[in-house]
């Protein structure tokens, strides 16, 4: 691999029908801990700093299911789907490509690192696990032990120089190979095995699903709760710029909120709640009210950033809950739009977003209509690995 940062594209093949898995929804689109199976792989690559681009190959009948922008349409076999994917990324001519099965949502940043590291010196790198079980082959009505010496069970992502694997897939178009590394082998190119991960198994039959749920739930088992609170003053709007914004939508009202940004008090409280789950300060630390860049800024940007910081740690937002405290305007008629708006900004299903409101019975500054307050609570699951780097201070505290 060159010294300059190489251009590495991830190609995720998701164009299968999942026949062995069965069910009405193809396995790669099933919700797995609140996120479709294939999105676990998409997110793992998107959040990896060494990956420049992520492309997903889908079945032509599944366009409505994937919701992916700019998908590549696959073919009748996995090999055809990979070729279609390589053709689609050819114009950007990446240095390397990592080809991954969407049916392996248990991919980790460490696995991606391992492949990229190996590609610095090797032509082709694939993850594998030494076979641990005794192997027997059935022959003529009986069975016979096979040696498992030096045998590995192979996974994806499989990493190659882009040009090498693209040429090979074009050359062997229509022939049948068991995986992408097999094409290198046929061309006499050595294939290196790096350490695979037991949790990166392929969802093949329905029983695999519960194991995968347990694997991922345990990995992201560090459940955090964050809380946020904010208040902005209600004023008579000076101009059109200052419409009342709540939860990212404009709410018709004769007053608007005063602030440096668009003063969306609900999104500010929620941004703080999310930042709290990763102990990363508050909205003012990330977006200073003194910074001219955030003058009249759309607060959706702040919320999105908090969501991205959590994703970068491999975290998952499980649930968010916002309470808006005011006498007017009435929130009820806008509640569904507000939930959709937050869900859109954080790429969450609407079913994980709660918005509610209360008055304070005419009491206090909210009761007098001088301002609007908002409270938010966020629940996030983080991988345990991110919290294992305990300092001596932490250990001392835990020990007492
Ligand atoms: N795949 C693909 N295009 C195909 C066939 C498979 O992109 N024509 C993808 C699958 O979506 C999956 C990966 O290749 O992510 C591994 O394939 P497999 O586990 O066999 O999935 P399916 O082919 O969907 O399942 P089945 O063989 O049981 O039908
Ligand atoms: Mg298949």
Tab-separated table of C-alpha atoms and ligand atoms in Angstrom:
chain	number	residue	atom	x	y	z
A	1	UNK	CA	0.000	0.000	0.000
A	2	UNK	CA	1.316	3.470	-0.842
A	3	UNK	CA	2.353	5.881	1.890
A	4	UNK	CA	-0.291	8.387	0.881
A	5	UNK	CA	-3.750	7.498	2.147
A	6	UNK	CA	-5.060	4.917	-0.342
A	7	UNK	CA	-8.528	5.146	-1.788
A	8	UNK	CA	-10.454	2.159	-0.413
A	9	UNK	CA	-14.030	1.365	-1.456
A	10	UNK	CA	-16.290	-1.061	0.400
A	11	UNK	CA	-18.595	-3.133	-1.801
A	12	UNK	CA	-21.479	-4.739	0.076
A	13	UNK	CA	-23.374	-7.447	-1.799
A	14	UNK	CA	-27.009	-7.618	-0.746
A	15	UNK	CA	-28.703	-8.841	-3.928
A	16	UNK	CA	-29.529	-12.381	-2.771
A	17	UNK	CA	-32.998	-13.838	-2.192
A	18	UNK	CA	-32.179	-15.565	1.109
A	19	UNK	CA	-33.865	-18.812	0.030
A	20	UNK	CA	-32.356	-20.961	2.790
A	21	UNK	CA	-33.407	-18.386	5.384
A	22	UNK	CA	-36.965	-18.132	4.063
A	23	UNK	CA	-39.603	-15.710	5.344
A	24	UNK	CA	-41.483	-12.976	3.555
A	25	UNK	CA	-38.805	-10.292	3.985
A	26	UNK	CA	-35.342	-11.124	2.555
A	27	UNK	CA	-32.892	-11.743	5.436
A	28	UNK	CA	-30.715	-8.713	4.681
A	29	UNK	CA	-33.683	-6.383	5.320
A	30	UNK	CA	-34.897	-7.914	8.604
A	31	UNK	CA	-34.745	-5.523	11.561
A	32	UNK	CA	-31.851	-6.536	13.804
A	33	UNK	CA	-31.798	-4.586	17.092
A	34	UNK	CA	-33.724	-1.826	15.356
A	35	UNK	CA	-31.535	-1.557	12.259
A	36	UNK	CA	-31.917	-3.553	9.019
A	37	UNK	CA	-29.351	-6.358	8.755
A	38	UNK	CA	-27.509	-4.855	5.765
A	39	UNK	CA	-27.256	-1.424	7.451
A	40	UNK	CA	-24.965	-2.879	10.147
A	41	UNK	CA	-22.357	-3.457	7.441
A	42	UNK	CA	-23.057	-0.134	5.716
A	43	UNK	CA	-22.588	1.735	9.018
A	44	UNK	CA	-19.443	-0.219	9.963
A	45	UNK	CA	-17.767	0.838	6.723
A	46	UNK	CA	-19.194	4.381	6.699
A	47	UNK	CA	-17.851	4.972	10.197
A	48	UNK	CA	-14.399	3.585	9.394
A	49	UNK	CA	-11.953	6.427	8.731
A	50	UNK	CA	-9.906	4.463	6.142
A	51	UNK	CA	-12.916	3.770	3.879
A	52	UNK	CA	-13.546	6.450	1.242
A	53	UNK	CA	-16.721	5.103	-0.335
A	54	UNK	CA	-19.419	2.487	0.377
A	55	UNK	CA	-21.523	0.955	-2.408
A	56	UNK	CA	-24.361	-1.531	-1.954
A	57	UNK	CA	-25.495	-4.063	-4.560
A	58	UNK	CA	-29.202	-4.909	-4.307
A	59	UNK	CA	-31.776	-7.092	-6.067
A	60	UNK	CA	-33.897	-5.158	-8.599
A	61	UNK	CA	-37.069	-6.142	-6.678
A	62	UNK	CA	-35.701	-4.721	-3.403
A	63	UNK	CA	-35.174	-1.086	-4.417
A	64	UNK	CA	-38.056	0.041	-2.192
A	65	UNK	CA	-36.736	-1.956	0.770
A	66	UNK	CA	-33.155	-0.765	0.875
A	67	UNK	CA	-33.727	3.010	0.952
A	68	UNK	CA	-30.076	3.265	-0.129
A	69	UNK	CA	-29.168	6.160	-2.398
A	70	UNK	CA	-27.537	5.177	-5.644
A	71	UNK	CA	-27.630	1.367	-5.234
A	72	UNK	CA	-26.087	-0.977	-7.810
A	73	UNK	CA	-28.435	-3.578	-9.285
A	74	UNK	CA	-27.045	-7.091	-8.817
A	75	UNK	CA	-27.227	-10.312	-10.816
A	76	UNK	CA	-28.503	-13.885	-10.522
A	77	UNK	CA	-25.472	-15.181	-8.587
A	78	UNK	CA	-23.234	-13.639	-5.937
A	79	UNK	CA	-20.397	-13.593	-8.438
A	80	UNK	CA	-22.498	-11.658	-10.961
A	81	UNK	CA	-23.527	-9.222	-8.243
A	82	UNK	CA	-19.894	-8.613	-7.314
A	83	UNK	CA	-18.995	-7.997	-10.968
A	84	UNK	CA	-21.858	-5.496	-11.321
A	85	UNK	CA	-20.606	-3.755	-8.187
A	86	UNK	CA	-17.028	-3.618	-9.456
A	87	UNK	CA	-18.265	-2.208	-12.775
A	88	UNK	CA	-20.176	0.486	-10.912
A	89	UNK	CA	-17.165	1.583	-8.870
A	90	UNK	CA	-14.691	1.330	-11.786
A	91	UNK	CA	-15.136	5.006	-12.824
A	92	UNK	CA	-13.767	6.121	-9.431
A	93	UNK	CA	-10.860	3.655	-9.819
A	94	UNK	CA	-10.121	3.020	-6.127
A	95	UNK	CA	-6.760	1.551	-5.080
A	96	UNK	CA	-8.390	-1.214	-3.053
A	97	UNK	CA	-11.791	-2.806	-2.659
A	98	UNK	CA	-13.184	-4.703	0.338
A	99	UNK	CA	-15.994	-7.026	-0.764
A	100	UNK	CA	-18.430	-7.939	2.002
A	101	UNK	CA	-21.620	-10.014	2.391
A	102	UNK	CA	-24.576	-7.985	3.652
A	103	UNK	CA	-25.607	-11.196	5.430
A	104	UNK	CA	-22.682	-10.689	7.876
A	105	UNK	CA	-23.859	-7.840	10.118
A	106	UNK	CA	-21.359	-8.811	12.836
A	107	UNK	CA	-18.461	-7.117	11.016
A	108	UNK	CA	-16.232	-5.024	13.314
A	109	UNK	CA	-13.827	-2.092	12.846
A	110	UNK	CA	-11.037	-4.445	13.987
A	111	UNK	CA	-11.791	-6.872	11.120
A	112	UNK	CA	-11.705	-4.022	8.604
A	113	UNK	CA	-8.406	-2.841	10.130
A	114	UNK	CA	-6.947	-6.339	9.874
A	115	UNK	CA	-7.685	-6.604	6.149
A	116	UNK	CA	-6.416	-3.087	5.385
A	117	UNK	CA	-3.243	-3.687	7.405
A	118	UNK	CA	-2.545	-6.945	5.513
A	119	UNK	CA	-3.067	-5.227	2.145
A	120	UNK	CA	-0.065	-3.006	2.915
A	121	UNK	CA	2.164	-5.971	2.048
A	122	UNK	CA	-0.128	-8.633	0.502
A	123	UNK	CA	-2.055	-8.901	-2.745
A	124	UNK	CA	-5.223	-10.406	-1.302
A	125	UNK	CA	-6.364	-10.642	2.332
A	126	UNK	CA	-9.362	-12.494	3.754
A	127	UNK	CA	-10.580	-13.211	7.308
A	128	UNK	CA	-10.566	-16.826	8.458
A	129	UNK	CA	-11.076	-18.858	11.618
A	130	UNK	CA	-9.193	-22.100	12.290
A	131	UNK	CA	-11.665	-24.993	12.158
A	132	UNK	CA	-12.139	-26.202	15.742
A	133	UNK	CA	-14.591	-29.074	15.331
A	134	UNK	CA	-13.581	-32.543	14.225
A	135	UNK	CA	-14.469	-33.076	10.602
A	136	UNK	CA	-16.007	-36.241	9.153
A	137	UNK	CA	-16.905	-36.887	5.550
A	138	UNK	CA	-19.817	-39.134	4.671
A	139	UNK	CA	-18.841	-41.767	2.103
A	140	UNK	CA	-20.754	-44.799	0.897
A	141	UNK	CA	-23.225	-44.896	3.775
A	142	UNK	CA	-20.592	-44.481	6.469
A	143	UNK	CA	-18.424	-41.588	7.712
A	144	UNK	CA	-14.707	-41.076	7.942
A	145	UNK	CA	-12.548	-38.584	9.847
A	146	UNK	CA	-10.860	-35.853	7.829
A	147	UNK	CA	-7.812	-33.958	9.003
A	148	UNK	CA	-8.583	-30.394	10.054
A	149	UNK	CA	-4.899	-29.435	10.064
A	150	UNK	CA	-4.396	-25.977	8.590
A	151	UNK	CA	-8.065	-25.671	7.677
A	152	UNK	CA	-9.834	-22.303	8.006
A	153	UNK	CA	-13.453	-21.255	7.695
A	154	UNK	CA	-13.442	-18.156	5.490
A	155	UNK	CA	-15.469	-14.974	6.002
A	156	UNK	CA	-15.764	-11.569	4.390
A	157	UNK	CA	-14.738	-8.717	3.947
A	158	UNK	CA	-12.201	-9.905	1.411
A	159	UNK	CA	-9.698	-7.253	0.354
A	160	UNK	CA	-7.944	-6.870	-2.999
A	161	UNK	CA	-6.211	-4.389	-5.250
A	162	UNK	CA	-9.161	-3.034	-7.192
A	163	UNK	CA	-7.643	-3.532	-10.626
A	164	UNK	CA	-6.581	-7.128	-9.900
A	165	UNK	CA	-9.975	-8.347	-8.735
A	166	UNK	CA	-11.894	-6.358	-11.363
A	167	UNK	CA	-9.797	-7.902	-14.173
A	168	UNK	CA	-10.269	-11.377	-12.713
A	169	UNK	CA	-14.044	-11.020	-12.354
A	170	UNK	CA	-14.280	-9.822	-15.964
A	171	UNK	CA	-12.076	-12.669	-17.176
A	172	UNK	CA	-14.086	-15.347	-15.341
A	173	UNK	CA	-17.532	-13.885	-16.068
A	174	UNK	CA	-20.149	-16.655	-16.099
A	175	UNK	CA	-17.909	-19.259	-14.404
A	176	UNK	CA	-18.659	-20.351	-10.871
A	177	UNK	CA	-16.279	-19.625	-7.987
A	178	UNK	CA	-17.034	-20.064	-4.304
A	179	UNK	CA	-15.759	-16.610	-3.272
A	180	UNK	CA	-13.683	-13.696	-4.584
A	181	UNK	CA	-10.401	-15.030	-3.189
A	182	UNK	CA	-10.889	-18.179	-5.298
A	183	UNK	CA	-10.411	-16.068	-8.428
A	184	UNK	CA	-7.022	-14.883	-7.162
A	185	UNK	CA	-6.088	-18.448	-6.410
A	186	UNK	CA	-6.953	-19.471	-9.975
A	187	UNK	CA	-4.634	-16.725	-11.213
A	188	UNK	CA	-1.795	-17.888	-8.937
A	189	UNK	CA	-2.051	-14.821	-6.679
A	190	UNK	CA	-1.308	-15.710	-3.044
A	191	UNK	CA	-4.185	-15.166	-0.623
A	192	UNK	CA	-3.381	-14.264	3.001
A	193	UNK	CA	-5.652	-15.164	5.881
A	194	UNK	CA	-6.016	-12.690	8.734
A	195	UNK	CA	-7.843	-13.313	11.979
A	196	UNK	CA	-11.616	-13.577	11.493
A	197	UNK	CA	-14.237	-12.992	14.192
A	198	UNK	CA	-16.652	-15.597	15.508
A	199	UNK	CA	-19.365	-12.939	15.641
A	200	UNK	CA	-18.940	-12.239	11.930
A	201	UNK	CA	-20.832	-15.376	10.899
A	202	UNK	CA	-23.210	-15.359	7.939
A	203	UNK	CA	-26.967	-15.356	8.478
A	204	UNK	CA	-27.912	-18.380	6.414
A	205	UNK	CA	-30.756	-20.204	8.174
A	206	UNK	CA	-33.382	-18.796	10.601
A	207	UNK	CA	-31.588	-20.205	13.714
A	208	UNK	CA	-28.653	-17.904	12.984
A	209	UNK	CA	-30.747	-14.839	13.680
A	210	UNK	CA	-31.124	-15.202	17.456
A	211	UNK	CA	-27.377	-15.890	17.811
A	212	UNK	CA	-26.639	-12.731	15.877
A	213	UNK	CA	-29.030	-10.692	18.034
A	214	UNK	CA	-27.269	-11.938	21.159
A	215	UNK	CA	-23.831	-11.244	19.717
A	216	UNK	CA	-24.663	-7.694	18.737
A	217	UNK	CA	-26.680	-6.940	21.865
A	218	UNK	CA	-23.780	-8.054	24.025
A	219	UNK	CA	-21.239	-6.109	21.987
A	220	UNK	CA	-23.359	-2.965	22.286
A	221	UNK	CA	-24.375	-3.771	25.843
A	222	UNK	CA	-23.091	-0.611	27.519
A	223	UNK	CA	-26.442	1.139	27.866
A	224	UNK	CA	-26.191	4.876	28.576
A	225	UNK	CA	-28.865	7.430	29.416
A	226	UNK	CA	-28.326	11.137	28.747
A	227	UNK	CA	-30.448	14.098	29.783
A	228	UNK	CA	-30.668	17.593	28.300
A	229	UNK	CA	-32.466	20.828	29.189
A	230	UNK	CA	-32.746	24.184	27.433
A	231	UNK	CA	-34.738	27.429	27.583
A	232	UNK	CA	-35.161	30.211	25.022
A	233	UNK	CA	-37.009	33.494	25.358
A	234	UNK	CA	-40.164	34.124	23.304
A	235	UNK	CA	-40.083	37.406	21.376
A	236	UNK	CA	-42.092	39.127	18.665
A	237	UNK	CA	-40.277	38.140	15.479
A	238	UNK	CA	-38.259	40.914	13.872
A	239	UNK	CA	-38.319	39.366	10.422
A	240	UNK	CA	-39.051	36.234	8.412
A	241	UNK	CA	-35.801	34.606	9.472
A	242	UNK	CA	-37.097	34.319	12.988
A	243	UNK	CA	-39.972	31.907	12.664
A	244	UNK	CA	-40.672	29.614	15.574
A	245	UNK	CA	-38.737	26.371	15.063
A	246	UNK	CA	-39.382	23.343	17.263
A	247	UNK	CA	-37.968	19.851	16.621
A	248	UNK	CA	-36.677	21.022	13.237
A	249	UNK	CA	-40.028	22.190	11.857
A	250	UNK	CA	-41.556	25.654	11.599
A	251	UNK	CA	-44.580	26.037	13.875
A	252	UNK	CA	-47.012	28.864	13.031
A	253	UNK	CA	-47.144	31.229	16.020
A	254	UNK	CA	-47.210	34.989	16.639
A	255	UNK	CA	-43.919	34.795	18.559
A	256	UNK	CA	-40.581	33.171	17.901
A	257	UNK	CA	-37.644	32.082	20.037
A	258	UNK	CA	-34.633	34.312	20.489
A	259	UNK	CA	-31.131	32.876	20.124
A	260	UNK	CA	-27.869	32.869	18.212
A	261	UNK	CA	-28.854	29.891	16.056
A	262	UNK	CA	-32.443	29.204	14.964
A	263	UNK	CA	-33.137	28.785	18.730
A	264	UNK	CA	-34.807	25.388	18.335
A	265	UNK	CA	-35.006	24.727	22.054
A	266	UNK	CA	-36.216	21.131	21.599
A	267	UNK	CA	-33.338	20.126	19.317
A	268	UNK	CA	-30.866	21.820	21.665
A	269	UNK	CA	-32.108	19.822	24.665
A	270	UNK	CA	-31.954	16.625	22.602
A	271	UNK	CA	-28.446	17.383	21.314
A	272	UNK	CA	-27.281	17.805	24.914
A	273	UNK	CA	-28.958	14.539	25.936
A	274	UNK	CA	-27.120	12.673	23.156
A	275	UNK	CA	-23.765	14.289	23.940
A	276	UNK	CA	-24.291	13.314	27.579
A	277	UNK	CA	-24.432	9.610	26.671
A	278	UNK	CA	-20.840	9.780	25.409
A	279	UNK	CA	-19.742	12.295	28.074
A	280	UNK	CA	-18.767	14.737	25.331
A	281	UNK	CA	-19.570	18.109	26.864
A	282	UNK	CA	-22.582	20.060	25.677
A	283	UNK	CA	-23.863	21.872	22.613
A	284	UNK	CA	-22.006	25.094	23.540
A	285	UNK	CA	-18.660	23.266	23.517
A	286	UNK	CA	-19.244	21.957	19.980
A	287	UNK	CA	-21.100	24.963	18.556
A	288	UNK	CA	-20.136	28.093	20.458
A	289	UNK	CA	-22.860	30.791	20.573
A	290	UNK	CA	-19.983	33.259	19.981
A	291	UNK	CA	-19.069	31.641	16.652
A	292	UNK	CA	-20.431	33.614	13.680
A	293	UNK	CA	-20.743	30.356	11.693
A	294	UNK	CA	-23.720	29.343	13.828
A	295	UNK	CA	-25.605	32.650	13.480
A	296	UNK	CA	-29.178	31.644	12.495
A	297	UNK	CA	-27.870	28.088	11.978
A	298	UNK	CA	-30.289	25.225	11.463
A	299	UNK	CA	-30.131	23.285	14.752
A	300	UNK	CA	-30.642	20.058	12.809
A	301	UNK	CA	-26.924	20.363	12.071
A	302	UNK	CA	-26.091	20.256	15.808
A	303	UNK	CA	-28.286	17.233	16.399
A	304	UNK	CA	-26.889	15.403	13.387
A	305	UNK	CA	-23.359	16.023	14.638
A	306	UNK	CA	-24.170	14.526	18.042
A	307	UNK	CA	-25.625	11.471	16.253
A	308	UNK	CA	-22.457	11.143	14.169
A	309	UNK	CA	-20.224	11.310	17.251
A	310	UNK	CA	-22.163	8.378	18.728
A	311	UNK	CA	-21.999	6.418	15.460
A	312	UNK	CA	-18.232	7.009	15.284
A	313	UNK	CA	-17.936	5.134	18.588
A	314	UNK	CA	-19.931	2.234	17.131
A	315	UNK	CA	-22.903	3.326	19.258
A	316	UNK	CA	-26.606	2.924	18.562
A	317	UNK	CA	-29.338	5.355	19.546
A	318	UNK	CA	-32.105	3.208	21.002
A	319	UNK	CA	-34.654	5.838	21.931
A	320	UNK	CA	-35.086	9.582	22.331
A	321	UNK	CA	-37.783	11.427	24.239
A	322	UNK	CA	-38.405	15.181	24.098
A	323	UNK	CA	-40.753	17.192	26.344
A	324	UNK	CA	-41.663	20.726	25.288
A	325	UNK	CA	-42.892	22.950	28.098
A	326	UNK	CA	-45.079	25.900	27.025
A	327	UNK	CA	-48.657	27.283	27.165
A	328	UNK	CA	-48.667	28.062	23.437
A	329	UNK	CA	-48.404	27.088	20.679
A	330	UNK	CA	-50.233	23.771	20.995
A	331	UNK	CA	-47.775	20.957	20.206
A	332	UNK	CA	-50.274	18.107	19.688
A	333	UNK	CA	-51.192	18.960	16.073
A	334	UNK	CA	-47.478	19.025	15.132
A	335	UNK	CA	-46.308	16.052	17.149
A	336	UNK	CA	-46.165	13.515	14.288
A	337	UNK	CA	-44.287	15.893	11.998
A	338	UNK	CA	-41.866	16.643	14.831
A	339	UNK	CA	-41.210	12.946	15.436
A	340	UNK	CA	-40.629	12.419	11.714
A	341	UNK	CA	-38.291	15.380	11.609
A	342	UNK	CA	-36.101	14.100	14.481
A	343	UNK	CA	-36.181	10.554	13.074
A	344	UNK	CA	-34.997	11.924	9.721
A	345	UNK	CA	-32.121	13.933	11.230
A	346	UNK	CA	-30.888	10.979	13.306
A	347	UNK	CA	-31.704	8.252	10.715
A	348	UNK	CA	-33.913	6.498	13.273
A	349	UNK	CA	-37.265	4.763	12.858
A	350	UNK	CA	-40.091	7.064	14.016
A	351	UNK	CA	-41.073	4.364	16.516
A	352	UNK	CA	-37.918	5.256	18.497
A	353	UNK	CA	-38.734	8.951	18.762
A	354	UNK	CA	-41.138	10.353	21.348
A	355	UNK	CA	-42.276	13.987	21.448
A	356	UNK	CA	-44.630	15.262	24.109
A	357	UNK	CA	-45.613	18.556	25.661
A	358	UNK	CA	-46.963	20.007	28.853
A	359	UNK	CA	-48.049	23.369	30.174
A	360	UNK	CA	-47.137	24.581	33.657
A	361	UNK	CA	-50.711	25.600	34.488
A	362	UNK	CA	-49.939	29.264	33.936
A	363	UNK	CA	-47.140	29.197	36.504
A	364	UNK	CA	-43.610	30.472	36.060
A	365	UNK	CA	-41.923	31.904	32.956
A	366	UNK	CA	-43.392	29.245	30.680
A	367	UNK	CA	-46.810	29.855	32.176
A	368	UNK	CA	-46.537	33.583	31.490
A	369	UNK	CA	-45.463	32.862	27.904
A	370	UNK	CA	-42.057	34.483	28.353
A	371	UNK	CA	-40.165	31.501	27.047
A	372	UNK	CA	-40.250	27.844	26.045
A	373	UNK	CA	-38.345	25.138	27.909
A	374	UNK	CA	-37.496	21.668	26.634
A	375	UNK	CA	-36.220	18.538	28.301
A	376	UNK	CA	-34.862	15.459	26.558
A	377	UNK	CA	-33.721	11.978	27.481
A	378	UNK	CA	-31.695	9.764	25.153
A	379	UNK	CA	-30.836	6.097	25.483
A	380	UNK	CA	-27.775	4.866	23.628
A	381	UNK	CA	-26.021	1.514	23.431
A	382	UNK	CA	-22.229	1.648	23.147
A	383	UNK	CA	-19.775	-1.180	22.541
A	384	UNK	CA	-18.097	-2.301	25.754
A	385	UNK	CA	-14.678	-2.064	24.094
A	386	UNK	CA	-14.864	1.712	24.055
A	387	UNK	CA	-15.060	1.819	27.835
A	388	UNK	CA	-12.367	-0.724	28.542
A	389	UNK	CA	-9.593	1.853	28.347
A	390	UNK	CA	-10.012	2.621	32.033
A	391	UNK	CA	-7.533	4.985	33.628
A	392	UNK	CA	-5.879	4.336	36.997
A	393	UNK	CA	-8.227	6.963	38.423
A	394	UNK	CA	-11.274	5.071	37.179
A	395	UNK	CA	-10.037	1.815	38.669
A	396	UNK	CA	-9.326	3.519	41.986
A	397	UNK	CA	-12.875	4.919	42.011
A	398	UNK	CA	-14.442	1.592	41.102
A	399	UNK	CA	-12.390	-0.112	43.786
A	400	UNK	CA	-13.902	1.966	46.579
B	1	LIG	N1	-25.781	-12.180	-2.989
B	1	LIG	C1	-25.867	-11.247	-4.003
B	1	LIG	N2	-26.369	-11.581	-5.217
B	1	LIG	C2	-26.796	-12.849	-5.454
B	1	LIG	C3	-26.703	-13.816	-4.446
B	1	LIG	C4	-26.187	-13.459	-3.209
B	1	LIG	O1	-25.492	-10.089	-3.795
B	1	LIG	N3	-27.307	-13.122	-6.637
B	1	LIG	C5	-25.291	-11.775	-1.676
B	1	LIG	C6	-26.317	-12.016	-0.579
B	1	LIG	O2	-27.252	-10.950	-0.498
B	1	LIG	C7	-25.458	-12.169	0.660
B	1	LIG	C8	-24.142	-12.706	0.123
B	1	LIG	O3	-24.184	-12.546	-1.287
B	1	LIG	O4	-25.233	-10.941	1.317
B	1	LIG	C9	-23.905	-14.149	0.526
B	1	LIG	O5	-24.896	-14.959	-0.077
B	1	LIG	P1	-25.905	-15.951	0.661
B	1	LIG	O6	-25.630	-16.007	2.106
B	1	LIG	O7	-25.922	-17.212	-0.134
B	1	LIG	O8	-27.293	-15.161	0.518
B	1	LIG	P2	-28.517	-15.499	-0.405
B	1	LIG	O9	-28.050	-15.890	-1.743
B	1	LIG	O10	-29.437	-14.358	-0.285
B	1	LIG	O11	-29.141	-16.761	0.357
B	1	LIG	P3	-29.580	-18.176	-0.293
B	1	LIG	O12	-28.332	-18.720	-0.957
B	1	LIG	O13	-30.031	-18.986	0.869
B	1	LIG	O14	-30.667	-17.862	-1.264
B	2	LIG	MG1	-26.801	-17.678	-2.031
